[in-house]
Amino acid sequence: MASREELADELDPATTVLLTVECQEGVVGAGSALPQLAAQARSSGVLHNIARLVDAAHEADAQVMHAVAERRPDGRGANGNARLFRSAARLPVQQHCGSAAVRVASPITLADEDIVVRRLHGLSPVAGTGVDPVLRNLGCRTLVVTGVSANIAVPAAVFDAVNLGYTVVVVADAIAGVPAEYTPAMIRNTLSLVATIATTDTVLGCWKRPRRALRA
């Protein structure tokens, strides 16, 4: 795990964006389409940690971006070329555009200055979603990745961001997958090879320094 000293420069709020991945009511909320994943995100404290990170980013003036996966009721534009997509289309809870399922999940705070990026297709919150030019326009150099799932969307976001030239920080206790033991294995064997791994408290320590120190 990276230390606060090692992360200090990487996490400059002026050049850092905090990304929450699929932290929406229909995925991690009480009425989730994926109750096992939602239960893991909540019982492990991951969702609480994400909410803490979002609040700290707001306080430090670091940009927050929420990546939301959704689907039109008629399915237009959605993928059907993998078992995951076909299974998701049959779930009793659908991530329909404009529905409660695609709202940012409690207890995460959605501020006016946050950017919500919605996608109708694919596995990644980054590739083909317009996130890259938005990040570049924001002056982003470091992308802090949180959310679900450690099985698919989180690693997809990390790989795409690294390929695009961003420095990526993965907050180990702010991502969740199923089964529970899969997440640390993914972090240890894969994500640690391409991203800096940190804890929520370490990131908070960087962002909760006096504002003068943050801007120095």
mmCIF file of C-alpha atoms in Angstrom:
data_model
loop_
_atom_site.group_PDB
_atom_site.id
_atom_site.type_symbol
_atom_site.label_atom_id
_atom_site.label_comp_id
_atom_site.label_asym_id
_atom_site.label_seq_id
_atom_site.Cartn_x
_atom_site.Cartn_y
_atom_site.Cartn_z
ATOM 1 C CA MET A 1 0.000 0.000 0.000
ATOM 2 C CA ALA A 2 1.241 3.469 -0.858
ATOM 3 C CA SER A 3 1.967 5.836 2.008
ATOM 4 C CA ARG A 4 0.627 9.357 2.405
ATOM 5 C CA GLU A 5 4.065 10.738 1.554
ATOM 6 C CA GLU A 6 4.218 8.687 -1.662
ATOM 7 C CA LEU A 7 0.762 9.874 -2.718
ATOM 8 C CA ALA A 8 1.065 13.545 -1.816
ATOM 9 C CA ASP A 9 2.066 14.758 -5.279
ATOM 10 C CA GLU A 10 -0.135 12.332 -7.202
ATOM 11 C CA LEU A 11 -3.261 13.439 -5.333
ATOM 12 C CA ASP A 12 -3.039 17.187 -5.904
ATOM 13 C CA PRO A 13 -6.742 18.179 -5.980
ATOM 14 C CA ALA A 14 -6.116 20.496 -8.927
ATOM 15 C CA THR A 15 -5.112 17.577 -11.165
ATOM 16 C CA THR A 16 -6.995 14.679 -9.572
ATOM 17 C CA VAL A 17 -10.443 13.285 -10.360
ATOM 18 C CA LEU A 18 -12.241 10.848 -8.059
ATOM 19 C CA LEU A 19 -14.240 8.314 -10.092
ATOM 20 C CA THR A 20 -17.072 6.256 -8.605
ATOM 21 C CA VAL A 21 -17.955 3.257 -10.758
ATOM 22 C CA GLU A 22 -21.572 2.047 -10.930
ATOM 23 C CA CYS A 23 -22.363 3.286 -7.417
ATOM 24 C CA GLN A 24 -26.032 3.514 -8.329
ATOM 25 C CA GLU A 25 -29.167 2.409 -6.519
ATOM 26 C CA GLY A 26 -29.875 -0.448 -8.930
ATOM 27 C CA VAL A 27 -26.431 -1.929 -8.346
ATOM 28 C CA VAL A 28 -25.430 -1.210 -4.722
ATOM 29 C CA GLY A 29 -28.702 0.099 -3.287
ATOM 30 C CA ALA A 30 -31.422 -1.644 -1.302
ATOM 31 C CA GLY A 31 -33.281 -2.607 -4.469
ATOM 32 C CA SER A 32 -30.217 -3.874 -6.316
ATOM 33 C CA ALA A 33 -30.382 -6.099 -9.370
ATOM 34 C CA LEU A 34 -27.278 -7.773 -7.893
ATOM 35 C CA PRO A 35 -28.110 -8.290 -4.201
ATOM 36 C CA GLN A 36 -24.952 -10.292 -3.445
ATOM 37 C CA LEU A 37 -22.744 -7.513 -4.783
ATOM 38 C CA ALA A 38 -24.791 -4.842 -3.015
ATOM 39 C CA ALA A 39 -24.570 -6.725 0.289
ATOM 40 C CA GLN A 40 -20.817 -7.062 -0.063
ATOM 41 C CA ALA A 41 -20.360 -3.365 -0.903
ATOM 42 C CA ARG A 42 -22.337 -2.362 2.174
ATOM 43 C CA SER A 43 -21.294 -4.952 4.760
ATOM 44 C CA SER A 44 -17.585 -4.529 3.960
ATOM 45 C CA GLY A 45 -17.769 -0.769 4.486
ATOM 46 C CA VAL A 46 -16.836 -0.092 0.860
ATOM 47 C CA LEU A 47 -19.865 2.080 0.143
ATOM 48 C CA HIS A 48 -19.270 4.026 3.347
ATOM 49 C CA ASN A 49 -15.648 4.560 2.377
ATOM 50 C CA ILE A 50 -16.651 5.820 -1.058
ATOM 51 C CA ALA A 51 -19.012 8.308 0.579
ATOM 52 C CA ARG A 52 -16.157 9.488 2.822
ATOM 53 C CA LEU A 53 -13.877 9.935 -0.177
ATOM 54 C CA VAL A 54 -16.520 11.875 -2.105
ATOM 55 C CA ASP A 55 -17.110 14.212 0.845
ATOM 56 C CA ALA A 56 -13.365 14.777 1.243
ATOM 57 C CA ALA A 57 -12.948 15.437 -2.491
ATOM 58 C CA HIS A 58 -15.710 18.038 -2.332
ATOM 59 C CA GLU A 59 -14.029 19.698 0.635
ATOM 60 C CA ALA A 60 -10.614 19.683 -1.053
ATOM 61 C CA ASP A 61 -12.016 20.954 -4.386
ATOM 62 C CA ALA A 62 -11.034 17.781 -6.225
ATOM 63 C CA GLN A 63 -13.384 16.937 -9.089
ATOM 64 C CA VAL A 64 -15.790 14.021 -8.571
ATOM 65 C CA MET A 65 -17.116 11.995 -11.492
ATOM 66 C CA HIS A 66 -19.804 9.301 -11.222
ATOM 67 C CA ALA A 67 -19.878 6.614 -13.927
ATOM 68 C CA VAL A 68 -23.372 5.164 -14.257
ATOM 69 C CA ALA A 69 -24.416 2.192 -16.401
ATOM 70 C CA GLU A 70 -27.921 2.360 -17.785
ATOM 71 C CA ARG A 71 -30.164 0.842 -20.423
ATOM 72 C CA ARG A 72 -32.978 2.143 -22.560
ATOM 73 C CA PRO A 73 -36.284 0.318 -21.956
ATOM 74 C CA ASP A 74 -36.211 -0.804 -25.596
ATOM 75 C CA GLY A 75 -32.609 -1.977 -25.283
ATOM 76 C CA ARG A 76 -31.388 0.083 -28.211
ATOM 77 C CA GLY A 77 -27.634 0.585 -28.194
ATOM 78 C CA ALA A 78 -27.015 -2.064 -25.532
ATOM 79 C CA ASN A 79 -24.584 -4.919 -25.989
ATOM 80 C CA GLY A 80 -25.793 -8.488 -26.367
ATOM 81 C CA ASN A 81 -22.497 -10.120 -27.285
ATOM 82 C CA ALA A 82 -21.640 -11.654 -23.897
ATOM 83 C CA ARG A 83 -23.451 -13.783 -21.336
ATOM 84 C CA LEU A 84 -23.247 -10.951 -18.805
ATOM 85 C CA PHE A 85 -25.306 -8.624 -20.992
ATOM 86 C CA ARG A 86 -27.901 -11.259 -21.806
ATOM 87 C CA SER A 87 -28.273 -12.183 -18.136
ATOM 88 C CA ALA A 88 -28.569 -8.547 -17.079
ATOM 89 C CA ALA A 89 -31.389 -8.004 -19.585
ATOM 90 C CA ARG A 90 -33.434 -10.668 -17.764
ATOM 91 C CA LEU A 91 -32.942 -9.366 -14.218
ATOM 92 C CA PRO A 92 -36.045 -8.182 -12.321
ATOM 93 C CA VAL A 93 -34.392 -4.802 -11.626
ATOM 94 C CA GLN A 94 -33.385 -2.910 -14.758
ATOM 95 C CA GLN A 95 -31.037 0.076 -14.935
ATOM 96 C CA HIS A 96 -33.460 2.057 -17.089
ATOM 97 C CA CYS A 97 -32.597 5.601 -18.077
ATOM 98 C CA GLY A 98 -34.236 8.117 -15.759
ATOM 99 C CA SER A 99 -35.309 5.521 -13.198
ATOM 100 C CA ALA A 100 -34.432 5.380 -9.499
ATOM 101 C CA ALA A 101 -32.051 2.518 -10.297
ATOM 102 C CA VAL A 102 -29.584 4.850 -12.032
ATOM 103 C CA ARG A 103 -29.445 7.468 -9.280
ATOM 104 C CA VAL A 104 -26.209 7.790 -7.327
ATOM 105 C CA ALA A 105 -26.652 5.549 -4.302
ATOM 106 C CA SER A 106 -26.967 6.662 -0.693
ATOM 107 C CA PRO A 107 -24.946 7.548 1.368
ATOM 108 C CA ILE A 108 -22.846 9.056 -1.435
ATOM 109 C CA THR A 109 -23.404 12.800 -1.744
ATOM 110 C CA LEU A 110 -24.053 14.177 -5.222
ATOM 111 C CA ALA A 111 -22.905 17.803 -5.455
ATOM 112 C CA ASP A 112 -23.828 20.334 -8.133
ATOM 113 C CA GLU A 113 -20.241 20.396 -9.369
ATOM 114 C CA ASP A 114 -20.033 16.612 -9.791
ATOM 115 C CA ILE A 115 -20.061 15.189 -13.305
ATOM 116 C CA VAL A 116 -22.270 12.173 -14.015
ATOM 117 C CA VAL A 117 -21.307 10.161 -17.096
ATOM 118 C CA ARG A 118 -23.883 7.664 -18.303
ATOM 119 C CA ARG A 119 -23.227 4.817 -20.726
ATOM 120 C CA LEU A 120 -25.586 2.574 -22.684
ATOM 121 C CA HIS A 121 -23.039 0.029 -23.801
ATOM 122 C CA GLY A 122 -19.979 -1.988 -22.974
ATOM 123 C CA LEU A 123 -18.091 -2.971 -19.859
ATOM 124 C CA SER A 124 -15.927 0.069 -19.198
ATOM 125 C CA PRO A 125 -16.808 3.429 -17.656
ATOM 126 C CA VAL A 126 -13.966 4.966 -19.678
ATOM 127 C CA ALA A 127 -13.692 3.481 -23.181
ATOM 128 C CA GLY A 128 -16.125 4.975 -25.672
ATOM 129 C CA THR A 129 -18.000 7.005 -23.043
ATOM 130 C CA GLY A 130 -16.501 10.458 -23.557
ATOM 131 C CA VAL A 131 -14.784 10.325 -20.173
ATOM 132 C CA ASP A 132 -11.302 10.803 -21.635
ATOM 133 C CA PRO A 133 -11.832 14.230 -23.246
ATOM 134 C CA VAL A 134 -13.742 15.402 -20.176
ATOM 135 C CA LEU A 135 -10.838 14.377 -17.931
ATOM 136 C CA ARG A 136 -8.362 16.156 -20.216
ATOM 137 C CA ASN A 137 -10.469 19.310 -20.225
ATOM 138 C CA LEU A 138 -10.438 19.173 -16.424
ATOM 139 C CA GLY A 139 -6.647 18.996 -16.395
ATOM 140 C CA CYS A 140 -6.717 15.538 -14.843
ATOM 141 C CA ARG A 141 -3.449 13.673 -14.411
ATOM 142 C CA THR A 142 -4.459 11.245 -11.664
ATOM 143 C CA LEU A 143 -7.663 9.192 -11.646
ATOM 144 C CA VAL A 144 -8.727 7.739 -8.291
ATOM 145 C CA VAL A 145 -10.908 4.689 -8.922
ATOM 146 C CA THR A 146 -13.582 3.410 -6.521
ATOM 147 C CA GLY A 147 -16.780 1.409 -6.847
ATOM 148 C CA VAL A 148 -17.958 -1.905 -8.287
ATOM 149 C CA SER A 149 -17.276 -4.395 -9.402
ATOM 150 C CA ALA A 150 -13.742 -5.619 -8.892
ATOM 151 C CA ASN A 151 -14.699 -8.424 -11.259
ATOM 152 C CA ILE A 152 -15.268 -6.353 -14.397
ATOM 153 C CA ALA A 153 -16.006 -2.613 -14.461
ATOM 154 C CA VAL A 154 -13.287 -1.499 -12.035
ATOM 155 C CA PRO A 155 -10.390 -3.295 -13.766
ATOM 156 C CA ALA A 156 -11.763 -2.199 -17.144
ATOM 157 C CA ALA A 157 -11.678 1.428 -15.974
ATOM 158 C CA VAL A 158 -8.147 1.030 -14.608
ATOM 159 C CA PHE A 159 -6.757 -0.567 -17.767
ATOM 160 C CA ASP A 160 -8.379 1.998 -20.052
ATOM 161 C CA ALA A 161 -7.175 4.937 -17.950
ATOM 162 C CA VAL A 162 -3.631 3.593 -17.852
ATOM 163 C CA ASN A 163 -3.680 3.023 -21.622
ATOM 164 C CA LEU A 164 -4.762 6.652 -22.060
ATOM 165 C CA GLY A 165 -1.791 7.895 -20.037
ATOM 166 C CA TYR A 166 -3.384 8.699 -16.672
ATOM 167 C CA THR A 167 -1.807 7.796 -13.355
ATOM 168 C CA VAL A 168 -4.342 5.593 -11.571
ATOM 169 C CA VAL A 169 -4.842 5.174 -7.833
ATOM 170 C CA VAL A 170 -7.077 2.285 -6.762
ATOM 171 C CA VAL A 171 -8.522 2.602 -3.273
ATOM 172 C CA ALA A 172 -8.410 -0.992 -2.059
ATOM 173 C CA ASP A 173 -11.059 -0.671 0.642
ATOM 174 C CA ALA A 174 -13.360 1.341 -1.643
ATOM 175 C CA ILE A 175 -13.903 -1.315 -4.332
ATOM 176 C CA ALA A 176 -15.980 -4.482 -4.034
ATOM 177 C CA GLY A 177 -16.630 -7.647 -5.996
ATOM 178 C CA VAL A 178 -17.980 -11.151 -5.507
ATOM 179 C CA PRO A 179 -17.022 -13.439 -3.994
ATOM 180 C CA ALA A 180 -15.424 -11.307 -1.295
ATOM 181 C CA GLU A 181 -12.039 -12.998 -1.592
ATOM 182 C CA TYR A 182 -11.822 -12.152 -5.284
ATOM 183 C CA THR A 183 -11.220 -8.440 -4.668
ATOM 184 C CA PRO A 184 -7.916 -8.716 -2.761
ATOM 185 C CA ALA A 185 -6.735 -11.323 -5.262
ATOM 186 C CA MET A 186 -7.510 -8.988 -8.169
ATOM 187 C CA ILE A 187 -5.727 -6.120 -6.418
ATOM 188 C CA ARG A 188 -2.673 -8.175 -5.509
ATOM 189 C CA ASN A 189 -2.220 -10.059 -8.780
ATOM 190 C CA THR A 190 -3.419 -7.566 -11.373
ATOM 191 C CA LEU A 191 -4.275 -4.009 -10.369
ATOM 192 C CA SER A 192 -1.128 -3.502 -8.289
ATOM 193 C CA LEU A 193 0.915 -4.056 -11.452
ATOM 194 C CA VAL A 194 -0.592 -1.063 -13.243
ATOM 195 C CA ALA A 195 -1.934 1.249 -10.527
ATOM 196 C CA THR A 196 -0.939 2.681 -7.165
ATOM 197 C CA ILE A 197 -2.858 0.927 -4.392
ATOM 198 C CA ALA A 198 -3.944 2.982 -1.398
ATOM 199 C CA THR A 199 -6.420 2.914 1.469
ATOM 200 C CA THR A 200 -9.276 5.297 2.105
ATOM 201 C CA ASP A 201 -7.564 6.725 5.187
ATOM 202 C CA THR A 202 -4.372 7.427 3.243
ATOM 203 C CA VAL A 203 -6.235 9.320 0.533
ATOM 204 C CA LEU A 204 -8.220 11.217 3.147
ATOM 205 C CA GLY A 205 -4.979 12.128 4.885
ATOM 206 C CA CYS A 206 -3.697 13.691 1.673
ATOM 207 C CA TRP A 207 -6.877 15.659 1.057
ATOM 208 C CA LYS A 208 -7.553 16.780 4.620
ATOM 209 C CA ARG A 209 -4.330 18.716 5.031
ATOM 210 C CA PRO A 210 -4.716 22.504 5.426
ATOM 211 C CA ARG A 211 -5.894 24.024 2.175
ATOM 212 C CA ARG A 212 -2.745 26.160 1.891
ATOM 213 C CA ALA A 213 -0.633 22.980 1.972
ATOM 214 C CA LEU A 214 -2.850 21.353 -0.646
ATOM 215 C CA ARG A 215 -2.253 24.230 -3.051
ATOM 216 C CA ALA A 216 1.454 24.678 -2.280
#
